[in-house]
mmCIF file with all atom_site columns, C-alpha atoms in Angstrom:
data_model
loop_
_atom_site.group_PDB
_atom_site.id
_atom_site.type_symbol
_atom_site.label_atom_id
_atom_site.label_alt_id
_atom_site.label_comp_id
_atom_site.label_asym_id
_atom_site.label_entity_id
_atom_site.label_seq_id
_atom_site.pdbx_PDB_ins_code
_atom_site.Cartn_x
_atom_site.Cartn_y
_atom_site.Cartn_z
_atom_site.occupancy
_atom_site.B_iso_or_equiv
_atom_site.pdbx_formal_charge
_atom_site.auth_seq_id
_atom_site.auth_comp_id
_atom_site.auth_asym_id
_atom_site.auth_atom_id
_atom_site.pdbx_PDB_model_num
ATOM 1   C CA . MET A 1 1   ? 147.325 189.565 50.469 1.00 52.00 ? 143 MET A CA 1
ATOM 2   C CA . GLU A 1 2   ? 148.692 188.032 47.324 1.00 52.00 ? 144 GLU A CA 1
ATOM 3   C CA . PHE A 1 3   ? 152.269 187.350 46.293 1.00 55.00 ? 145 PHE A CA 1
ATOM 4   C CA . ASN A 1 4   ? 153.917 186.561 42.964 1.00 53.00 ? 146 ASN A CA 1
ATOM 5   C CA . GLN A 1 5   ? 153.782 182.819 42.248 1.00 48.00 ? 147 GLN A CA 1
ATOM 6   C CA . GLN A 1 6   ? 157.226 181.196 42.249 1.00 46.00 ? 148 GLN A CA 1
ATOM 7   C CA . GLU A 1 7   ? 157.935 177.508 40.956 1.00 48.00 ? 149 GLU A CA 1
ATOM 8   C CA . ASN A 1 8   ? 154.844 175.015 41.299 1.00 47.00 ? 150 ASN A CA 1
ATOM 9   C CA . ASN A 1 9   ? 157.032 172.323 42.604 1.00 52.00 ? 151 ASN A CA 1
ATOM 10  C CA . GLN A 1 10  ? 157.984 174.338 45.727 1.00 77.00 ? 152 GLN A CA 1
ATOM 11  C CA . ASN A 1 11  ? 155.764 175.404 48.622 1.00 90.00 ? 153 ASN A CA 1
ATOM 12  C CA . SER A 1 12  ? 155.816 179.133 47.834 1.00 93.00 ? 154 SER A CA 1
ATOM 13  C CA . VAL A 1 13  ? 153.081 181.212 49.280 1.00 96.00 ? 155 VAL A CA 1
ATOM 14  C CA . ILE A 1 14  ? 150.661 182.564 46.807 1.00 95.00 ? 156 ILE A CA 1
ATOM 15  C CA . SER A 1 15  ? 148.342 184.437 49.245 1.00 95.00 ? 157 SER A CA 1
ATOM 16  C CA . ILE A 1 16  ? 147.548 184.781 52.944 1.00 95.00 ? 158 ILE A CA 1
ATOM 17  C CA . GLU A 1 17  ? 144.087 186.032 54.278 1.00 92.00 ? 159 GLU A CA 1
ATOM 18  C CA . GLN A 1 18  ? 141.920 185.477 57.445 1.00 86.00 ? 160 GLN A CA 1
ATOM 19  C CA . GLY A 1 19  ? 143.653 182.290 58.745 1.00 92.00 ? 161 GLY A CA 1
ATOM 20  C CA . LEU A 1 20  ? 144.240 180.732 55.305 1.00 96.00 ? 162 LEU A CA 1
ATOM 21  C CA . VAL A 1 21  ? 147.454 180.264 53.259 1.00 97.00 ? 163 VAL A CA 1
ATOM 22  C CA . GLN A 1 22  ? 147.363 179.529 49.729 1.00 96.00 ? 164 GLN A CA 1
ATOM 23  C CA . LEU A 1 23  ? 150.219 177.711 48.366 1.00 95.00 ? 165 LEU A CA 1
ATOM 24  C CA . GLY A 1 24  ? 150.943 176.795 44.826 1.00 87.00 ? 166 GLY A CA 1
ATOM 25  C CA . HIS A 1 25  ? 149.138 173.614 45.050 1.00 88.00 ? 167 HIS A CA 1
ATOM 26  C CA . ALA A 1 26  ? 147.427 173.476 48.435 1.00 93.00 ? 168 ALA A CA 1
ATOM 27  C CA . GLN A 1 27  ? 145.581 175.541 51.010 1.00 96.00 ? 169 GLN A CA 1
ATOM 28  C CA . ILE A 1 28  ? 146.121 175.284 54.677 1.00 97.00 ? 170 ILE A CA 1
ATOM 29  C CA . LYS A 1 29  ? 144.902 177.003 58.038 1.00 97.00 ? 171 LYS A CA 1
ATOM 30  C CA . THR A 1 30  ? 147.148 179.096 60.318 1.00 97.00 ? 172 THR A CA 1
ATOM 31  C CA . PRO A 1 31  ? 148.858 178.400 62.404 1.00 98.00 ? 173 PRO A CA 1
ATOM 32  C CA . CYS A 1 32  ? 151.016 176.467 60.033 1.00 98.00 ? 174 CYS A CA 1
ATOM 33  C CA . PHE A 1 33  ? 154.715 175.578 59.196 1.00 98.00 ? 175 PHE A CA 1
ATOM 34  C CA . ILE A 1 34  ? 155.851 175.691 55.641 1.00 97.00 ? 176 ILE A CA 1
ATOM 35  C CA . SER A 1 35  ? 159.260 174.552 54.280 1.00 96.00 ? 177 SER A CA 1
ATOM 36  C CA . ARG A 1 36  ? 160.725 173.772 50.754 1.00 93.00 ? 178 ARG A CA 1
ATOM 37  C CA . SER A 1 37  ? 158.928 170.218 50.641 1.00 92.00 ? 179 SER A CA 1
ATOM 38  C CA . PHE A 1 38  ? 156.782 169.925 53.590 1.00 95.00 ? 180 PHE A CA 1
ATOM 39  C CA . PHE A 1 39  ? 153.793 171.897 55.251 1.00 96.00 ? 181 PHE A CA 1
ATOM 40  C CA . THR A 1 40  ? 151.423 171.277 57.890 1.00 97.00 ? 182 THR A CA 1
ATOM 41  C CA . GLU A 1 41  ? 148.925 172.864 60.289 1.00 97.00 ? 183 GLU A CA 1
ATOM 42  C CA . THR A 1 42  ? 150.369 173.153 63.847 1.00 97.00 ? 184 THR A CA 1
ATOM 43  C CA . LYS A 1 43  ? 149.297 173.713 67.482 1.00 95.00 ? 185 LYS A CA 1
ATOM 44  C CA . ILE A 1 44  ? 151.835 176.499 67.991 1.00 97.00 ? 186 ILE A CA 1
ATOM 45  C CA . LYS A 1 45  ? 149.354 179.422 68.392 1.00 95.00 ? 187 LYS A CA 1
ATOM 46  C CA . THR A 1 46  ? 151.517 182.083 69.913 1.00 96.00 ? 188 THR A CA 1
ATOM 47  C CA . ILE A 1 47  ? 155.138 183.065 70.131 1.00 97.00 ? 189 ILE A CA 1
ATOM 48  C CA . GLU A 1 48  ? 155.281 181.945 73.730 1.00 97.00 ? 190 GLU A CA 1
ATOM 49  C CA . ASP A 1 49  ? 154.379 178.316 72.433 1.00 97.00 ? 191 ASP A CA 1
ATOM 50  C CA . ILE A 1 50  ? 157.628 178.131 70.547 1.00 97.00 ? 192 ILE A CA 1
ATOM 51  C CA . ASN A 1 51  ? 160.413 175.929 72.196 1.00 95.00 ? 193 ASN A CA 1
ATOM 52  C CA . LYS A 1 52  ? 162.957 173.262 71.300 1.00 95.00 ? 194 LYS A CA 1
ATOM 53  C CA . VAL A 1 53  ? 160.642 170.363 71.063 1.00 95.00 ? 195 VAL A CA 1
ATOM 54  C CA . SER A 1 54  ? 157.996 172.025 69.004 1.00 95.00 ? 196 SER A CA 1
ATOM 55  C CA . ILE A 1 55  ? 160.490 173.301 66.386 1.00 96.00 ? 197 ILE A CA 1
ATOM 56  C CA . PHE A 1 56  ? 162.464 169.960 66.376 1.00 95.00 ? 198 PHE A CA 1
ATOM 57  C CA . SER A 1 57  ? 159.152 168.287 65.343 1.00 93.00 ? 199 SER A CA 1
ATOM 58  C CA . LEU A 1 58  ? 158.740 170.624 62.430 1.00 95.00 ? 200 LEU A CA 1
ATOM 59  C CA . SER A 1 59  ? 162.382 171.053 61.404 1.00 93.00 ? 201 SER A CA 1
ATOM 60  C CA . SER A 1 60  ? 163.062 167.338 61.366 1.00 92.00 ? 202 SER A CA 1
ATOM 61  C CA . GLN A 1 61  ? 160.536 166.863 58.359 1.00 92.00 ? 203 GLN A CA 1
ATOM 62  C CA . ASP A 1 62  ? 162.686 169.114 56.191 1.00 92.00 ? 204 ASP A CA 1
ATOM 63  C CA . ASP A 1 63  ? 166.352 170.416 56.725 1.00 91.00 ? 205 ASP A CA 1
ATOM 64  C CA . ILE A 1 64  ? 166.081 174.083 57.698 1.00 96.00 ? 206 ILE A CA 1
ATOM 65  C CA . ASP A 1 65  ? 168.889 176.639 58.430 1.00 96.00 ? 207 ASP A CA 1
ATOM 66  C CA . ILE A 1 66  ? 166.543 179.700 58.870 1.00 97.00 ? 208 ILE A CA 1
ATOM 67  C CA . LEU A 1 67  ? 163.173 179.886 60.427 1.00 98.00 ? 209 LEU A CA 1
ATOM 68  C CA . ILE A 1 68  ? 160.988 182.972 59.683 1.00 98.00 ? 210 ILE A CA 1
ATOM 69  C CA . ILE A 1 69  ? 158.161 183.474 62.188 1.00 98.00 ? 211 ILE A CA 1
ATOM 70  C CA . GLY A 1 70  ? 155.089 185.450 60.961 1.00 98.00 ? 212 GLY A CA 1
ATOM 71  C CA . THR A 1 71  ? 153.354 186.761 64.070 1.00 97.00 ? 213 THR A CA 1
ATOM 72  C CA . GLY A 1 72  ? 150.210 188.222 62.443 1.00 94.00 ? 214 GLY A CA 1
ATOM 73  C CA . ALA A 1 73  ? 149.633 191.959 61.878 1.00 93.00 ? 215 ALA A CA 1
ATOM 74  C CA . SER A 1 74  ? 152.328 193.157 64.089 1.00 94.00 ? 216 SER A CA 1
ATOM 75  C CA . PRO A 1 75  ? 155.689 191.753 65.014 1.00 93.00 ? 217 PRO A CA 1
ATOM 76  C CA . LYS A 1 76  ? 156.405 190.029 68.173 1.00 96.00 ? 218 LYS A CA 1
ATOM 77  C CA . PHE A 1 77  ? 159.751 188.545 69.286 1.00 97.00 ? 219 PHE A CA 1
ATOM 78  C CA . LEU A 1 78  ? 161.274 185.565 70.708 1.00 97.00 ? 220 LEU A CA 1
ATOM 79  C CA . THR A 1 79  ? 162.634 185.663 74.259 1.00 97.00 ? 221 THR A CA 1
ATOM 80  C CA . ALA A 1 80  ? 166.426 185.300 74.691 1.00 96.00 ? 222 ALA A CA 1
ATOM 81  C CA . LYS A 1 81  ? 166.005 181.850 75.877 1.00 96.00 ? 223 LYS A CA 1
ATOM 82  C CA . GLN A 1 82  ? 163.931 180.882 73.029 1.00 97.00 ? 224 GLN A CA 1
ATOM 83  C CA . GLN A 1 83  ? 166.458 182.221 70.638 1.00 96.00 ? 225 GLN A CA 1
ATOM 84  C CA . VAL A 1 84  ? 169.328 180.556 72.286 1.00 96.00 ? 226 VAL A CA 1
ATOM 85  C CA . ASP A 1 85  ? 167.455 177.118 72.383 1.00 96.00 ? 227 ASP A CA 1
ATOM 86  C CA . ILE A 1 86  ? 166.717 177.492 68.641 1.00 97.00 ? 228 ILE A CA 1
ATOM 87  C CA . GLN A 1 87  ? 170.253 178.583 67.781 1.00 96.00 ? 229 GLN A CA 1
ATOM 88  C CA . GLN A 1 88  ? 171.491 175.439 69.430 1.00 96.00 ? 230 GLN A CA 1
ATOM 89  C CA . MET A 1 89  ? 169.793 173.435 66.867 1.00 96.00 ? 231 MET A CA 1
ATOM 90  C CA . ASN A 1 90  ? 171.767 175.428 64.242 1.00 96.00 ? 232 ASN A CA 1
ATOM 91  C CA . ILE A 1 91  ? 168.667 177.233 63.000 1.00 97.00 ? 233 ILE A CA 1
ATOM 92  C CA . GLY A 1 92  ? 168.602 181.011 62.742 1.00 97.00 ? 234 GLY A CA 1
ATOM 93  C CA . THR A 1 93  ? 165.315 182.857 63.465 1.00 97.00 ? 235 THR A CA 1
ATOM 94  C CA . GLU A 1 94  ? 163.681 186.128 62.319 1.00 97.00 ? 236 GLU A CA 1
ATOM 95  C CA . SER A 1 95  ? 160.274 187.323 63.509 1.00 97.00 ? 237 SER A CA 1
ATOM 96  C CA . MET A 1 96  ? 158.219 189.817 61.640 1.00 98.00 ? 238 MET A CA 1
ATOM 97  C CA . ASN A 1 97  ? 154.519 190.361 60.592 1.00 97.00 ? 239 ASN A CA 1
ATOM 98  C CA . SER A 1 98  ? 152.939 187.565 58.579 1.00 97.00 ? 240 SER A CA 1
ATOM 99  C CA . GLU A 1 99  ? 152.901 189.589 55.161 1.00 96.00 ? 241 GLU A CA 1
ATOM 100 C CA . SER A 1 100 ? 156.675 190.368 55.598 1.00 97.00 ? 242 SER A CA 1
ATOM 101 C CA . ALA A 1 101 ? 157.388 186.741 56.655 1.00 98.00 ? 243 ALA A CA 1
ATOM 102 C CA . CYS A 1 102 ? 155.693 185.308 53.413 1.00 97.00 ? 244 CYS A CA 1
ATOM 103 C CA . ARG A 1 103 ? 157.498 187.662 51.080 1.00 96.00 ? 245 ARG A CA 1
ATOM 104 C CA . SER A 1 104 ? 160.786 186.909 52.892 1.00 97.00 ? 246 SER A CA 1
ATOM 105 C CA . PHE A 1 105 ? 159.966 183.089 52.606 1.00 97.00 ? 247 PHE A CA 1
ATOM 106 C CA . ASN A 1 106 ? 159.398 183.127 48.918 1.00 95.00 ? 248 ASN A CA 1
ATOM 107 C CA . LEU A 1 107 ? 162.385 185.227 48.149 1.00 95.00 ? 249 LEU A CA 1
ATOM 108 C CA . LEU A 1 108 ? 164.663 182.878 50.153 1.00 95.00 ? 250 LEU A CA 1
ATOM 109 C CA . LEU A 1 109 ? 163.033 179.964 48.684 1.00 93.00 ? 251 LEU A CA 1
ATOM 110 C CA . SER A 1 110 ? 163.586 181.039 45.164 1.00 90.00 ? 252 SER A CA 1
ATOM 111 C CA . ASP A 1 111 ? 167.221 181.708 46.356 1.00 90.00 ? 253 ASP A CA 1
ATOM 112 C CA . VAL A 1 112 ? 167.338 177.857 47.020 1.00 89.00 ? 254 VAL A CA 1
ATOM 113 C CA . ARG A 1 113 ? 167.894 178.248 50.772 1.00 91.00 ? 255 ARG A CA 1
ATOM 114 C CA . ASN A 1 114 ? 166.867 175.693 53.396 1.00 95.00 ? 256 ASN A CA 1
ATOM 115 C CA . ILE A 1 115 ? 164.048 177.845 54.821 1.00 96.00 ? 257 ILE A CA 1
ATOM 116 C CA . GLY A 1 116 ? 161.138 177.279 57.053 1.00 97.00 ? 258 GLY A CA 1
ATOM 117 C CA . LEU A 1 117 ? 158.130 179.466 57.634 1.00 98.00 ? 259 LEU A CA 1
ATOM 118 C CA . LEU A 1 118 ? 156.052 179.417 60.823 1.00 98.00 ? 260 LEU A CA 1
ATOM 119 C CA . LEU A 1 119 ? 152.777 181.493 60.475 1.00 98.00 ? 261 LEU A CA 1
ATOM 120 C CA . LEU A 1 120 ? 150.924 182.060 63.777 1.00 96.00 ? 262 LEU A CA 1
#
C-alpha cells in the first residue's frame, strides 16, 4: 500500500508491502522500528516479544512519547503487563494493523510529534 510522501528529511513511510517498508530515502525489511530521525530492522517478531528492554533499546535512539505498533493484517494487542511496563517509561502505546499504523505514524510525524513506529 502506498502513502502520500511527507517531508524528505523525515522518516515518513511511503509504502509497505510483503515485508518491505519504503521510507522517503531508504528501504528496510520488517520487523522494523522507525522514528523521526532513526530507523532499524529489529528482532522483535511478534507482539509477545515486546518488553521494557526491547523498547528501551529502540526508544533510546530517538526521544519518543508514543509508540504505534503495526501488527500485520489484523490488530493484536499488548497484555496489561506490557502496557504498564511501557507506560512506566513515559511512552504511550497504540496497536493496530500495519497499514493503519503507517498512516497514523505519518500523520503524527507531520504534526511534529515524538513518535515511534514498530512494524511486526
